[in-house]
mmCIF file of C-alpha atoms in Angstrom:
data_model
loop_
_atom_site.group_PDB
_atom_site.id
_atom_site.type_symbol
_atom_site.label_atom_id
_atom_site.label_comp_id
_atom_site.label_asym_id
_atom_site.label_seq_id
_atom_site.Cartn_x
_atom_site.Cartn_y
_atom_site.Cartn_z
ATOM 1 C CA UNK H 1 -79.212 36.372 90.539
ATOM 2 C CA UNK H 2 -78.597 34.144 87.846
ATOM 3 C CA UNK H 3 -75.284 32.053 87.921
ATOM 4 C CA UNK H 4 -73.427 33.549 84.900
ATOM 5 C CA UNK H 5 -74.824 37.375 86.050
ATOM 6 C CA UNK H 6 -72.636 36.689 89.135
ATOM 7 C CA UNK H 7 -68.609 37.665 89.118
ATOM 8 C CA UNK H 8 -69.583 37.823 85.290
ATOM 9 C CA UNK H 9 -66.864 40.603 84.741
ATOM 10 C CA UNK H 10 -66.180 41.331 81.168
ATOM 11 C CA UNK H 11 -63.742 44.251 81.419
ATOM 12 C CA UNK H 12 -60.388 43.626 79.985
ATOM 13 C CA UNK H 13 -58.303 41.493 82.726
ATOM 14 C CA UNK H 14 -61.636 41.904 85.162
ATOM 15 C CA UNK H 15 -62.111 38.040 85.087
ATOM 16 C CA UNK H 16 -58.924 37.609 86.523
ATOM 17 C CA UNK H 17 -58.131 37.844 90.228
ATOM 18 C CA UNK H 18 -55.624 37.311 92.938
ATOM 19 C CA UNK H 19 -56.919 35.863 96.115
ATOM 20 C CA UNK H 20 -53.519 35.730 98.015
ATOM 21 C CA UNK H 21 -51.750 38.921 96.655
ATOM 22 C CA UNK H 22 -50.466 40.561 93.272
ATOM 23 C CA UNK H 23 -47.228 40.179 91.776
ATOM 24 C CA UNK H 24 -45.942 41.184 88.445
ATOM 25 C CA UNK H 25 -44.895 37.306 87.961
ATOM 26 C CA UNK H 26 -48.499 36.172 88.808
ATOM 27 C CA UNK H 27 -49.522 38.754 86.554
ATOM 28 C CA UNK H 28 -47.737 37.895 83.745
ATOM 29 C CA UNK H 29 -48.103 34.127 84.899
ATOM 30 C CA UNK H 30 -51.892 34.900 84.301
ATOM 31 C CA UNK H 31 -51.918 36.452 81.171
ATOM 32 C CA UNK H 32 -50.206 33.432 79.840
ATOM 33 C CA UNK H 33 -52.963 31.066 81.240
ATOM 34 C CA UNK H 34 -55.761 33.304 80.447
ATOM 35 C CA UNK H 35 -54.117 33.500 76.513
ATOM 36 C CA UNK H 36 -53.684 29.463 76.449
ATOM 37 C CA UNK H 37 -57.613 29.082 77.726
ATOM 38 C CA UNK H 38 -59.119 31.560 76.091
ATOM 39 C CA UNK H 39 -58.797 31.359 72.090
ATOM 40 C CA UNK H 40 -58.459 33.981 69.522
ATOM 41 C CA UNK H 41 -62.100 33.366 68.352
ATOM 42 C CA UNK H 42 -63.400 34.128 72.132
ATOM 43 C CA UNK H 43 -64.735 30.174 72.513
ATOM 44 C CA UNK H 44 -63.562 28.828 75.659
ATOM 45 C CA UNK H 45 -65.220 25.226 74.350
ATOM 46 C CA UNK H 46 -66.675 25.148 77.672
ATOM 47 C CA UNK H 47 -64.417 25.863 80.192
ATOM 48 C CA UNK H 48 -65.477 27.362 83.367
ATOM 49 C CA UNK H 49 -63.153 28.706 85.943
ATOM 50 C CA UNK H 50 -59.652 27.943 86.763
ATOM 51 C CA UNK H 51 -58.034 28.322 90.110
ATOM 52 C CA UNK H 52 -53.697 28.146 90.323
ATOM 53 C CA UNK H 53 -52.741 27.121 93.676
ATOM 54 C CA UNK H 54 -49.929 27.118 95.812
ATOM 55 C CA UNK H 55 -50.599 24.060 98.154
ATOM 56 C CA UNK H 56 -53.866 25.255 99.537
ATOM 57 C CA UNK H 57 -53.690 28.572 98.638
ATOM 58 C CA UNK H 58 -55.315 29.746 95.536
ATOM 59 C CA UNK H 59 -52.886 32.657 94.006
ATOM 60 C CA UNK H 60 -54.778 32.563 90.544
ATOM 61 C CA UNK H 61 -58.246 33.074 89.741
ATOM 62 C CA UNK H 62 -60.056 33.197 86.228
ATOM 63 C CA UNK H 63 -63.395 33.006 84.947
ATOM 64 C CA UNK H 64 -62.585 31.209 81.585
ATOM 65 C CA UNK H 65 -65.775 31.733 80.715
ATOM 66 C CA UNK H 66 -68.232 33.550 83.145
ATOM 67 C CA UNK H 67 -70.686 32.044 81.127
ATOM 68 C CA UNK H 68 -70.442 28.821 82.172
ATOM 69 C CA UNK H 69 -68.030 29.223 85.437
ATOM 70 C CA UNK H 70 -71.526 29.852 87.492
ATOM 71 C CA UNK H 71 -71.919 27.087 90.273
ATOM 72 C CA UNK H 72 -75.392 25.667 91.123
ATOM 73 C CA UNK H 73 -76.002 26.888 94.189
ATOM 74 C CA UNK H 74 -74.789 29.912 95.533
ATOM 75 C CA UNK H 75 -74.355 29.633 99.517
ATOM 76 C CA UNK H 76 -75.110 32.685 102.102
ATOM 77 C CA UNK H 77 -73.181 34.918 103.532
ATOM 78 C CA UNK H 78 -72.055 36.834 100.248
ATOM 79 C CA UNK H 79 -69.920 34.460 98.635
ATOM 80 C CA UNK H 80 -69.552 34.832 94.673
ATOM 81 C CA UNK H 81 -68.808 32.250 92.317
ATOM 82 C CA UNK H 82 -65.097 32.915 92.419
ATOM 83 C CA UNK H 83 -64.951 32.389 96.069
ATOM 84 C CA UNK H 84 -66.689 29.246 95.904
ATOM 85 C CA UNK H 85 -64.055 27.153 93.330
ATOM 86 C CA UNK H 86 -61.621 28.866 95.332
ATOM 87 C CA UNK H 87 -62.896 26.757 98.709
ATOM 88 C CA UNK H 88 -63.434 23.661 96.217
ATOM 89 C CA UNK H 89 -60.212 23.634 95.114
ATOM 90 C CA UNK H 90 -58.787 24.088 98.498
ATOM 91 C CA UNK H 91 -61.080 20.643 99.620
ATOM 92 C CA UNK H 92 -60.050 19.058 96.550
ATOM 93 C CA UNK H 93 -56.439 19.527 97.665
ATOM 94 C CA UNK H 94 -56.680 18.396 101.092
ATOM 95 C CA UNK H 95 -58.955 15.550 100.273
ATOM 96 C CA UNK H 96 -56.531 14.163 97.229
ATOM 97 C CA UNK H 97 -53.238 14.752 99.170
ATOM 98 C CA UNK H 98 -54.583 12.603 102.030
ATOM 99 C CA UNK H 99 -54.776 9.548 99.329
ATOM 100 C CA UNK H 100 -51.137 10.291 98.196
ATOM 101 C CA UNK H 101 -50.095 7.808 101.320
ATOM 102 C CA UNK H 102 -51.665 4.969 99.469
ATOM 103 C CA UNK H 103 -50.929 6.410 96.610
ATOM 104 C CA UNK H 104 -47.672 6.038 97.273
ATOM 105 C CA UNK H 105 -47.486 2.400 98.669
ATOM 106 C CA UNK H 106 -48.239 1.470 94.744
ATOM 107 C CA UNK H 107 -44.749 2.856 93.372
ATOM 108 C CA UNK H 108 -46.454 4.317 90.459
ATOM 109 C CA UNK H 109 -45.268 7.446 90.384
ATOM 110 C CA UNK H 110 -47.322 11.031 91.632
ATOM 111 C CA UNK H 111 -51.200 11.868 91.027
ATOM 112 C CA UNK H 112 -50.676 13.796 88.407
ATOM 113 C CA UNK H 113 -54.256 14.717 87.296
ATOM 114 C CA UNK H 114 -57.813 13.805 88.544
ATOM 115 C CA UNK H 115 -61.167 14.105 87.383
ATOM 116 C CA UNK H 116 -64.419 13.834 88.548
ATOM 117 C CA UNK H 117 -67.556 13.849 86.566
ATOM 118 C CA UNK H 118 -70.887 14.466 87.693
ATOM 119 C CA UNK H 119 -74.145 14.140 85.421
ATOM 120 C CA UNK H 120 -74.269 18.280 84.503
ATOM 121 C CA UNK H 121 -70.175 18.511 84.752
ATOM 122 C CA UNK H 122 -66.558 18.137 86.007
ATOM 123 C CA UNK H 123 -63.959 19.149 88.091
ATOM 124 C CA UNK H 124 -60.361 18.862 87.345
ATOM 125 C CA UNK H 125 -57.496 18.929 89.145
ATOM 126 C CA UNK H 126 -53.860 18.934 88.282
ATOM 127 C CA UNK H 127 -50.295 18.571 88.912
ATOM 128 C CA UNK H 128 -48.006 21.304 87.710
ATOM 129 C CA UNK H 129 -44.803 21.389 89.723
ATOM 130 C CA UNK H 130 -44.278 19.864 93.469
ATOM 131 C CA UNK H 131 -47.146 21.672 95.577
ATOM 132 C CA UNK H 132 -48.587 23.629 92.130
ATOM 133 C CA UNK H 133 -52.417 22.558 90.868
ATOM 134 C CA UNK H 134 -54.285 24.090 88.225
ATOM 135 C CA UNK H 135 -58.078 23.356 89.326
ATOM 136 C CA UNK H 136 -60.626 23.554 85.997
ATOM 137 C CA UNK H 137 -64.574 23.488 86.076
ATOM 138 C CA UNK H 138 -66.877 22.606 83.496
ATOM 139 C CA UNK H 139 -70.944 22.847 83.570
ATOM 140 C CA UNK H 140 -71.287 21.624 80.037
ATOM 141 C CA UNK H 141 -71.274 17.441 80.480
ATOM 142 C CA UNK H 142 -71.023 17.692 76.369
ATOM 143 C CA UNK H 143 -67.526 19.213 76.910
ATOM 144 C CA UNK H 144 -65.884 17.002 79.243
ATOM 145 C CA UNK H 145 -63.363 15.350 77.840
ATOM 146 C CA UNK H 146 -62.574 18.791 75.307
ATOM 147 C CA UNK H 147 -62.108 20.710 78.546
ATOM 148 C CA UNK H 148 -60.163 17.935 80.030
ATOM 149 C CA UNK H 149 -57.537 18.018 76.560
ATOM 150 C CA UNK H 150 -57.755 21.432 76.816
ATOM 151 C CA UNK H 151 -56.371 21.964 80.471
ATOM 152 C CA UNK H 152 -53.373 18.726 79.591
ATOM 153 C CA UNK H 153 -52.458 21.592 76.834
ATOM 154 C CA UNK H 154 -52.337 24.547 78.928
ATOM 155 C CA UNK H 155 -50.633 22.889 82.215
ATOM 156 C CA UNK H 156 -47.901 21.631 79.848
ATOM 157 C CA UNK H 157 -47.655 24.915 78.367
ATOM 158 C CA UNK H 158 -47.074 26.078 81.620
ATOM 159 C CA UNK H 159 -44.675 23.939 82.336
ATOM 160 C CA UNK H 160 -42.437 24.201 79.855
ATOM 161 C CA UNK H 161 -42.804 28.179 80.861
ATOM 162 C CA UNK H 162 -40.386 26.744 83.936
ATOM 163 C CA UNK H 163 -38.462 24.396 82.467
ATOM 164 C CA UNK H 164 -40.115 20.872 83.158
ATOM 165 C CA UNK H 165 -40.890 17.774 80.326
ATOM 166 C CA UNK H 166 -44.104 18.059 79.145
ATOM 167 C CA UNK H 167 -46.085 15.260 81.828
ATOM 168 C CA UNK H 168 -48.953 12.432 79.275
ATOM 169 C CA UNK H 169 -51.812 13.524 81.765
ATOM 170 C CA UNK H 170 -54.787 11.214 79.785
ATOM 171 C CA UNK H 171 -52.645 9.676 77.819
ATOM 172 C CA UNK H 172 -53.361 12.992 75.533
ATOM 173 C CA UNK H 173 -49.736 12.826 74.468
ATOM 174 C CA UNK H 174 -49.999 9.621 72.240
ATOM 175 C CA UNK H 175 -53.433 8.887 72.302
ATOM 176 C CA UNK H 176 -54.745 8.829 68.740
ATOM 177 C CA UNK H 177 -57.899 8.231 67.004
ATOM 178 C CA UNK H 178 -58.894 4.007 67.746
ATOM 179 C CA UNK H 179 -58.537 3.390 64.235
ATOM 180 C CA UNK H 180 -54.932 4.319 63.965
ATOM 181 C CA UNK H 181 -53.954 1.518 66.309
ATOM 182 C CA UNK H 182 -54.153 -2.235 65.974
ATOM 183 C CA UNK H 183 -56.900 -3.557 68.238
ATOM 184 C CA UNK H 184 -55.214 -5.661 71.398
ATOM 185 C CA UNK H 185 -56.727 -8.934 71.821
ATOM 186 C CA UNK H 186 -58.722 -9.663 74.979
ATOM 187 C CA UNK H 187 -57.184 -11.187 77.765
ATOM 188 C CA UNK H 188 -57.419 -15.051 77.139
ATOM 189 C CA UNK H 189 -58.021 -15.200 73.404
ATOM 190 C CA UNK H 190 -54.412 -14.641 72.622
ATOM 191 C CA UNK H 191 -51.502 -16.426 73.686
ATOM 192 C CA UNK H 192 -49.460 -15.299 76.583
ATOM 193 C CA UNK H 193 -46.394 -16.105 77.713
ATOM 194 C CA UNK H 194 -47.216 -17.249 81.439
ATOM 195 C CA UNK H 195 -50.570 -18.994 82.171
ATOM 196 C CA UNK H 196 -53.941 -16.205 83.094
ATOM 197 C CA UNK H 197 -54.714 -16.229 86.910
ATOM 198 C CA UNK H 198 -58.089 -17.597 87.307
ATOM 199 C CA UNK H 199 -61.323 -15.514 88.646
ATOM 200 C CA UNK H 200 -60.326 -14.537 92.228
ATOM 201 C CA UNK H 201 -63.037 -12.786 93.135
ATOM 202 C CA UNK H 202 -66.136 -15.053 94.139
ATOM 203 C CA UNK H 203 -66.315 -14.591 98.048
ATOM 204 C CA UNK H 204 -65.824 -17.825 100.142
ATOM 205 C CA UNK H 205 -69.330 -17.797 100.829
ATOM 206 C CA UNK H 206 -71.352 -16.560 97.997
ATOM 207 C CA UNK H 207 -72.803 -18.616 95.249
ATOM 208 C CA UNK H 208 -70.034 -19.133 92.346
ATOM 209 C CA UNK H 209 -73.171 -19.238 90.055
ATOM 210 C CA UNK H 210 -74.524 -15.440 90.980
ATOM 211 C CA UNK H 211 -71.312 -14.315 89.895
ATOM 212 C CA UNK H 212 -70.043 -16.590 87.010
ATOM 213 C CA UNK H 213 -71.664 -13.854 84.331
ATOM 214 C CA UNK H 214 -69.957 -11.070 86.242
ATOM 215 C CA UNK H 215 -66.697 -12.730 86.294
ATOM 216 C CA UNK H 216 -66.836 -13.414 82.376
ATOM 217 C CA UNK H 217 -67.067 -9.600 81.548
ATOM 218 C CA UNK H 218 -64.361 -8.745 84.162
ATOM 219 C CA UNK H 219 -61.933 -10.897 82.094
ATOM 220 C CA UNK H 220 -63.616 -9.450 79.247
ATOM 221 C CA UNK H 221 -62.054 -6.201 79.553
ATOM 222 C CA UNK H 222 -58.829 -7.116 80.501
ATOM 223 C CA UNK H 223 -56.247 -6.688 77.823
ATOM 224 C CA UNK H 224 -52.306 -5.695 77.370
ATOM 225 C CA UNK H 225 -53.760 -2.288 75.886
ATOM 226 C CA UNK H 226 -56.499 -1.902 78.147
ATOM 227 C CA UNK H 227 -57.124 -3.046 81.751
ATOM 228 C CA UNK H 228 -54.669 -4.278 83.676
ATOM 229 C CA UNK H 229 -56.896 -5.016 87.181
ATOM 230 C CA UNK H 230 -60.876 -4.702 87.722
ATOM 231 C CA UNK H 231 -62.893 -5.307 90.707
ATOM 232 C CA UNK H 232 -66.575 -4.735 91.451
ATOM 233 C CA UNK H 233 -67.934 -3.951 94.246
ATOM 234 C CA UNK H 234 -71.329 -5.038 95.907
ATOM 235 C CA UNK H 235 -72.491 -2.575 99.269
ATOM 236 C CA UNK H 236 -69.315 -1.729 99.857
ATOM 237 C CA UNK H 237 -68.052 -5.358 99.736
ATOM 238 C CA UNK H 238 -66.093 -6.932 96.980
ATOM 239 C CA UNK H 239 -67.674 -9.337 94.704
ATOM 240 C CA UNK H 240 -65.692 -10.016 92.099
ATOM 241 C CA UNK H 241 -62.229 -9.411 90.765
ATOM 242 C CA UNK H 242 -59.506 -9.838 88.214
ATOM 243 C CA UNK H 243 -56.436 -8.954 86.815
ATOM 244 C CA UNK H 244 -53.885 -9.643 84.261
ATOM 245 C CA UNK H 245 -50.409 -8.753 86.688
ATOM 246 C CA UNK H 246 -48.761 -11.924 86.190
ATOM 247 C CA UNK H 247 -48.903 -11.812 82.215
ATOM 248 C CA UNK H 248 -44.863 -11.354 80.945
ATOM 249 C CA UNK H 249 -45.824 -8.664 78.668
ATOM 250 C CA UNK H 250 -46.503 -6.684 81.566
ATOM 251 C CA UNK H 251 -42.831 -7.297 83.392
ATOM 252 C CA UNK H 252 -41.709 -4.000 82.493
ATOM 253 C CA UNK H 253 -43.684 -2.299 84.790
ATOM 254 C CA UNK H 254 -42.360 -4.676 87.747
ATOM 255 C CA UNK H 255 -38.980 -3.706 86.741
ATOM 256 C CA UNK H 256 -38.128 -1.987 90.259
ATOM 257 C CA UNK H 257 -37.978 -4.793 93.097
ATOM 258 C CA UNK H 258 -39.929 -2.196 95.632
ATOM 259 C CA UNK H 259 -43.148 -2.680 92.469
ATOM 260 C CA UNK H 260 -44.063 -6.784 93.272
ATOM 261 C CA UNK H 261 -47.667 -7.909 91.649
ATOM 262 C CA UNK H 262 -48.990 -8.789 95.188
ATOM 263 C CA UNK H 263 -48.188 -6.137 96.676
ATOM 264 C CA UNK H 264 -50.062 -4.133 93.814
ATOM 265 C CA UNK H 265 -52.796 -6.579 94.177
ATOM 266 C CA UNK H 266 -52.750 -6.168 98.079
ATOM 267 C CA UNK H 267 -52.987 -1.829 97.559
ATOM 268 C CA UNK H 268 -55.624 -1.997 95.086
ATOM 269 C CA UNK H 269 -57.855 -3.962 96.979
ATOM 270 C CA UNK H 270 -56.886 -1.337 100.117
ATOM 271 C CA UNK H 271 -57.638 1.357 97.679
ATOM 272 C CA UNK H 272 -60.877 0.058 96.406
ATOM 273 C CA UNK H 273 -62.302 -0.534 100.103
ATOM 274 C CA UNK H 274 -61.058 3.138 101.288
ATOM 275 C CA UNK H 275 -62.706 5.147 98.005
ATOM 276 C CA UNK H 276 -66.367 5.074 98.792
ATOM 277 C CA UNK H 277 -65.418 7.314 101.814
ATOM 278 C CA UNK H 278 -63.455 9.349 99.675
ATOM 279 C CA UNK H 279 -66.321 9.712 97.213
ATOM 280 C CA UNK H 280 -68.807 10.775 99.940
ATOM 281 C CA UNK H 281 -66.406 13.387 100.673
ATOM 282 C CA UNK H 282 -66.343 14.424 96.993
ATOM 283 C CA UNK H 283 -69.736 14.559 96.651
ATOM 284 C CA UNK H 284 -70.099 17.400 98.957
ATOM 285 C CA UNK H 285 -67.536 19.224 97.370
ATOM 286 C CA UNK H 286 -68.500 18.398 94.022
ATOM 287 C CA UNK H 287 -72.111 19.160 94.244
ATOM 288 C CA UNK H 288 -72.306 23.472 94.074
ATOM 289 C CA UNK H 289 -70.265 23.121 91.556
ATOM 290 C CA UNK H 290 -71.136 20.933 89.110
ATOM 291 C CA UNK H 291 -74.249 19.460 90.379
ATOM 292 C CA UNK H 292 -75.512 15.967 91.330
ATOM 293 C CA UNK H 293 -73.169 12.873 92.734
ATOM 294 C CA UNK H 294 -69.820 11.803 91.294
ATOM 295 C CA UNK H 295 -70.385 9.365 88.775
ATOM 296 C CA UNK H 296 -66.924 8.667 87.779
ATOM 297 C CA UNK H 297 -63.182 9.417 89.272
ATOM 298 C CA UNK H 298 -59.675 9.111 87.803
ATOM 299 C CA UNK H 299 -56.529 9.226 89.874
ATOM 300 C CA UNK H 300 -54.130 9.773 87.033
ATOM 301 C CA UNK H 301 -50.809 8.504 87.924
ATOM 302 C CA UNK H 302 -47.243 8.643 86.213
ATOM 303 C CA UNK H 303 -47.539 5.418 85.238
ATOM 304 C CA UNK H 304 -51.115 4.328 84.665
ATOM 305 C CA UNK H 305 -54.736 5.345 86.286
ATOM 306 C CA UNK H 306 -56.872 4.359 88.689
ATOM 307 C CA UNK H 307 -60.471 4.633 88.208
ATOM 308 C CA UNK H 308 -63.900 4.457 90.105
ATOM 309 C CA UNK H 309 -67.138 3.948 88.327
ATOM 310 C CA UNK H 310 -70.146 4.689 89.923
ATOM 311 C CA UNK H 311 -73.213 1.925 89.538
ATOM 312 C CA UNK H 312 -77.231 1.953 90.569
ATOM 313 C CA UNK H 313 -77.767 0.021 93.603
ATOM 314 C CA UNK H 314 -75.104 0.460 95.937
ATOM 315 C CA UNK H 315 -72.429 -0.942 93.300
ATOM 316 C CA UNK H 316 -69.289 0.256 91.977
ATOM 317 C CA UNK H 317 -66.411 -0.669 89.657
ATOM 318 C CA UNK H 318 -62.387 -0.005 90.264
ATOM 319 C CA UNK H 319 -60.222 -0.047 87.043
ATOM 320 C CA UNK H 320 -56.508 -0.123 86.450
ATOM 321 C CA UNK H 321 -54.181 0.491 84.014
ATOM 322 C CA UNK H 322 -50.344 0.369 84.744
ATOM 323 C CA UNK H 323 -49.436 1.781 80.719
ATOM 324 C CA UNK H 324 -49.991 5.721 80.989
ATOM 325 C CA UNK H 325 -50.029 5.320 76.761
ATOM 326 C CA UNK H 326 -53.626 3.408 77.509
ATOM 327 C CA UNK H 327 -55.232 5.920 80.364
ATOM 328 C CA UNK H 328 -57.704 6.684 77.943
ATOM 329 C CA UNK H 329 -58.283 3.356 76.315
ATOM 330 C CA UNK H 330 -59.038 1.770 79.669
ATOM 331 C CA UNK H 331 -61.333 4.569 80.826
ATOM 332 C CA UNK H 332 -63.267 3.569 77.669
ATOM 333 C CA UNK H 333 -63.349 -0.189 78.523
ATOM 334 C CA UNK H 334 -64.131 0.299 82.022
ATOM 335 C CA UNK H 335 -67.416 3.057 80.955
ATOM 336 C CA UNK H 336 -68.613 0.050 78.439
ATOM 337 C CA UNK H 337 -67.873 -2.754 81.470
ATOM 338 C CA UNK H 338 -70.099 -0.156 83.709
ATOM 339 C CA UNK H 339 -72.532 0.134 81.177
ATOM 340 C CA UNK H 340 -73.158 -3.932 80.735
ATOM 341 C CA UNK H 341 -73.101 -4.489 84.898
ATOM 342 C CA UNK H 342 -75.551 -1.416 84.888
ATOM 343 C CA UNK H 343 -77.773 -3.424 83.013
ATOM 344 C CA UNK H 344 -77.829 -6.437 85.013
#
């Protein structure tokens, strides 16, 4: 059986299902999320399925689209497509919860939304209230970042259902079109107000010269308005980093005496040795459903994102931005940084 044939229930309110138990507030809690995903017109621009959980416990699910909510492989013992982002969601949780320690340690604020993008999709996952995720799927890698606006809309929707602020998951809030902003100057070619901190990232005993190009597009795409911290990673083992911390213009963001630069500096390094675990983990989950290994992964935090960028040959790339106003700016400098190292 084909993967939209199964769960591909097109009755009214047959794509809709409660795992845990139904109440008339999750009923009417579902109509409201099924009517914010699923437009007049019928086009669900590519979304998938959606899970609603409760911690662990998925209390909501919908087949957006049954169309394109099919997973890639289908395992035995009877399971449908439902049941499958059900369990993914439920890994996703327990896997992203067990980073909120480190998380944590950065004084950034909560993970707020993640993605993970594989080369035929994307999972989402996101924060709605303390202990309250919306999980989103997409099989259409042409949709990605549609989807991803798509669910911001909805889970803010939802929120202001209960009474919360509406959260800038993305940076979809005040993110507009490049050409509406003035461009920020890279790192070094304007003039800040305390001296750049020199490459840091050529290992004690590694040749300065195998890394000097490296180094050059690291500072490259650092910027006020983009990234804030890179490092790039060589089997496992750090080859190269930079970062922008000690610039003034960033002081607001060390505001709180608990948020020092070197202790950022310190976590992000942590971070960046602890994720390729993480990832192998995420591959597994990520693979029925979307297909292939994780390519890219945002940890969207209250105040900025953290991302990993997959690379050929055992290589990766971590990203940061402290501004939530430039999530997506800096995912766009880090995709054309991963782009030139891909090359080399």
């Amino acid at each position: 059986m084909s993967a939209p044939e199964q769960g591909a229930d097109r009755t009214p309110g047959g794509h809709i299902s409660y795992p845990e138990k139904e109440t008339p507030e999750l009923v009417e809690l579902a109509t409201r999320l099924d009517a914010l995903l699923r437009p007049e017109d019928g086009d669900a621009g590519g979304l998938g399925h959606v899970v609603l959980f409760d911690g662990q416990l998925p209390m909501v699910s919908i087949a957006v689209d049954p169309d394109v909510a099919g997973i890639q492989t289908l395992p035995s013992g009877g399971h449908d497509a439902a049941a499958v982002h059900e369990r993914t969601g439920r890994q996703l949780y327990h896997l992203l919860t067990g980073l909120e320690p480190e998380l944590a340690a950065l004084r950034s604020g909560p993970l707020i939304r993640t993605v993970l993008r594989a080369p035929t999709g994307a999972l989402f996952f996101y924060l709605i209230d303390t202990g309250a995720y919306l999980y989103g799927s997409t099989t259409r890698p042409d949709r990605i970042d549609a989807v991803d606006r798509q669910l911001a809309d909805a889970v803010n929707e939802i929120r202001g259902l209960v009474r919360l602020g509406r959260l800038n998951y993305g940076a979809f809030l005040t993110a507009g079109p490049s050409a509406s902003r003035p461009p920020t100057p890279a790192y070094g070619t304007a003039v800040p107000t305390s001296a750049p901190r020199p490459p840091a990232g050529v290992p004690a005993d590694g040749d300065p010269a195998d890394h000097s190009g490296t180094v050059t597009l690291l500072r490259g795409s650092l910027g006020v308005g983009r990234l804030h911290y890179v490092a790039y990673y060589r089997d496992n083992q750090l080859a190269a980093t930079d970062d922008m911390l000690d610039d003034d213009r960033l002081a607001p963001f060390f505001a709180m005496p608990t948020s020092g630069r070197e202790r950022r500096r310190a976590q992000y390094l942590n971070i960046g040795q602890l994720l390729p675990s993480v990832v192998r983990r995420l591959d597994s989950t990520l693979r029925a459903v979307a297909g292939g290994h994780l390519l890219r992964l945002v940890l969207d935090v209250e105040q900025g994102a953290i991302s990993y960028h997959a690379l050929p040959g055992k290589r990766y790339l971590i990203g940061v931005t402290l501004d939530q106003e430039r999530v997506a700016d800096a995912d766009r400098v880090l995709t054309g940084l991963g782009r030139d190292l891909a090359a080399d």
